[in-house]
Amino acid sequence: MESINKATGEPIYDLLERGGKQWRPLLGMMFAEVFGRDLVDYEANKDVYFSCGLTEIVHNGSLMIDDIEDGSKMRRGD
């Protein structure tokens, strides 16, 4: 199980650490605050943080699929 977590977790964290605007998670957190969530308490809001992070992972996954379908070797010259 540890090797599976490592094989899937490392690429995900690598993608998230590359930078970018990451406005999707921020927008999700702003919506949560608008609807009354106090995001200061992490333990009480794990669901919000999880879902906001998940949006960025899904978005990065869709970019990878798009690059594979297009046969792209680079994304924006990187």
Short mmCIF file of C-alpha atoms in Angstrom, two decimals:
data_model
loop_
_atom_site.label_atom_id
_atom_site.label_comp_id
_atom_site.label_asym_id
_atom_site.label_seq_id
_atom_site.Cartn_x
_atom_site.Cartn_y
_atom_site.Cartn_z
CA MET A 1 0.00 0.00 0.00
CA GLU A 2 2.87 2.37 0.78
CA SER A 3 4.31 1.98 -2.72
CA ILE A 4 0.91 2.70 -4.28
CA ASN A 5 0.53 5.85 -2.19
CA LYS A 6 4.03 6.95 -3.16
CA ALA A 7 3.47 6.22 -6.86
CA THR A 8 0.27 8.24 -6.97
CA GLY A 9 1.01 10.89 -4.35
CA GLU A 10 4.39 12.11 -5.56
CA PRO A 11 3.23 13.11 -9.07
CA ILE A 12 0.19 14.87 -7.63
CA TYR A 13 2.26 16.91 -5.17
CA ASP A 14 4.79 17.64 -7.91
CA LEU A 15 2.04 19.12 -10.09
CA LEU A 16 0.63 21.20 -7.26
CA GLU A 17 4.03 22.58 -6.28
CA ARG A 18 4.84 23.79 -9.79
CA GLY A 19 3.00 27.03 -9.24
CA GLY A 20 0.36 28.67 -11.31
CA LYS A 21 -2.53 30.85 -10.35
CA GLN A 22 -4.44 28.12 -8.48
CA TRP A 23 -7.50 30.35 -8.41
CA ARG A 24 -9.88 27.37 -8.35
CA PRO A 25 -9.10 26.40 -4.73
CA LEU A 26 -9.12 30.04 -3.66
CA LEU A 27 -12.50 30.56 -5.27
CA GLY A 28 -13.84 27.48 -3.48
CA MET A 29 -12.56 28.77 -0.15
CA MET A 30 -14.15 32.17 -0.77
CA PHE A 31 -17.49 30.49 -1.52
CA ALA A 32 -17.19 28.46 1.68
CA GLU A 33 -16.64 31.66 3.68
CA VAL A 34 -19.58 33.36 1.95
CA PHE A 35 -21.79 30.47 3.06
CA GLY A 36 -20.67 30.80 6.66
CA ARG A 37 -17.65 28.51 7.04
CA ASP A 38 -14.89 29.79 9.32
CA LEU A 39 -11.79 28.40 7.63
CA VAL A 40 -9.43 29.24 10.50
CA ASP A 41 -10.22 25.92 12.21
CA TYR A 42 -8.60 23.33 9.92
CA GLU A 43 -9.98 20.28 11.74
CA ALA A 44 -13.57 21.48 11.39
CA ASN A 45 -13.12 22.31 7.70
CA LYS A 46 -11.16 19.41 6.30
CA ASP A 47 -13.95 18.79 3.80
CA VAL A 48 -13.57 22.30 2.38
CA TYR A 49 -9.79 22.04 2.09
CA PHE A 50 -10.04 18.57 0.55
CA SER A 51 -12.59 19.59 -2.07
CA CYS A 52 -10.69 22.77 -2.93
CA GLY A 53 -7.47 20.82 -3.44
CA LEU A 54 -9.31 18.21 -5.44
CA THR A 55 -10.44 20.83 -7.97
CA GLU A 56 -6.80 21.66 -8.74
CA ILE A 57 -5.86 17.98 -9.06
CA VAL A 58 -8.76 17.33 -11.46
CA HIS A 59 -7.83 20.41 -13.50
CA ASN A 60 -4.19 19.29 -13.78
CA GLY A 61 -5.35 15.83 -14.77
CA SER A 62 -7.51 17.26 -17.54
CA LEU A 63 -4.51 19.26 -18.83
CA MET A 64 -2.42 16.09 -18.92
CA ILE A 65 -5.12 14.22 -20.83
CA ASP A 66 -5.39 17.12 -23.28
CA ASP A 67 -1.62 17.08 -23.83
CA ILE A 68 -1.64 13.33 -24.44
CA GLU A 69 -4.49 13.61 -26.94
CA ASP A 70 -2.74 16.49 -28.76
CA GLY A 71 0.63 14.75 -28.71
CA SER A 72 2.16 17.76 -26.97
CA LYS A 73 5.67 17.37 -25.62
CA MET A 74 5.62 20.67 -23.71
CA ARG A 75 3.13 22.83 -21.92
CA ARG A 76 3.70 26.53 -22.63
CA GLY A 77 7.37 26.09 -23.39
CA ASP A 78 8.23 24.53 -20.00
#
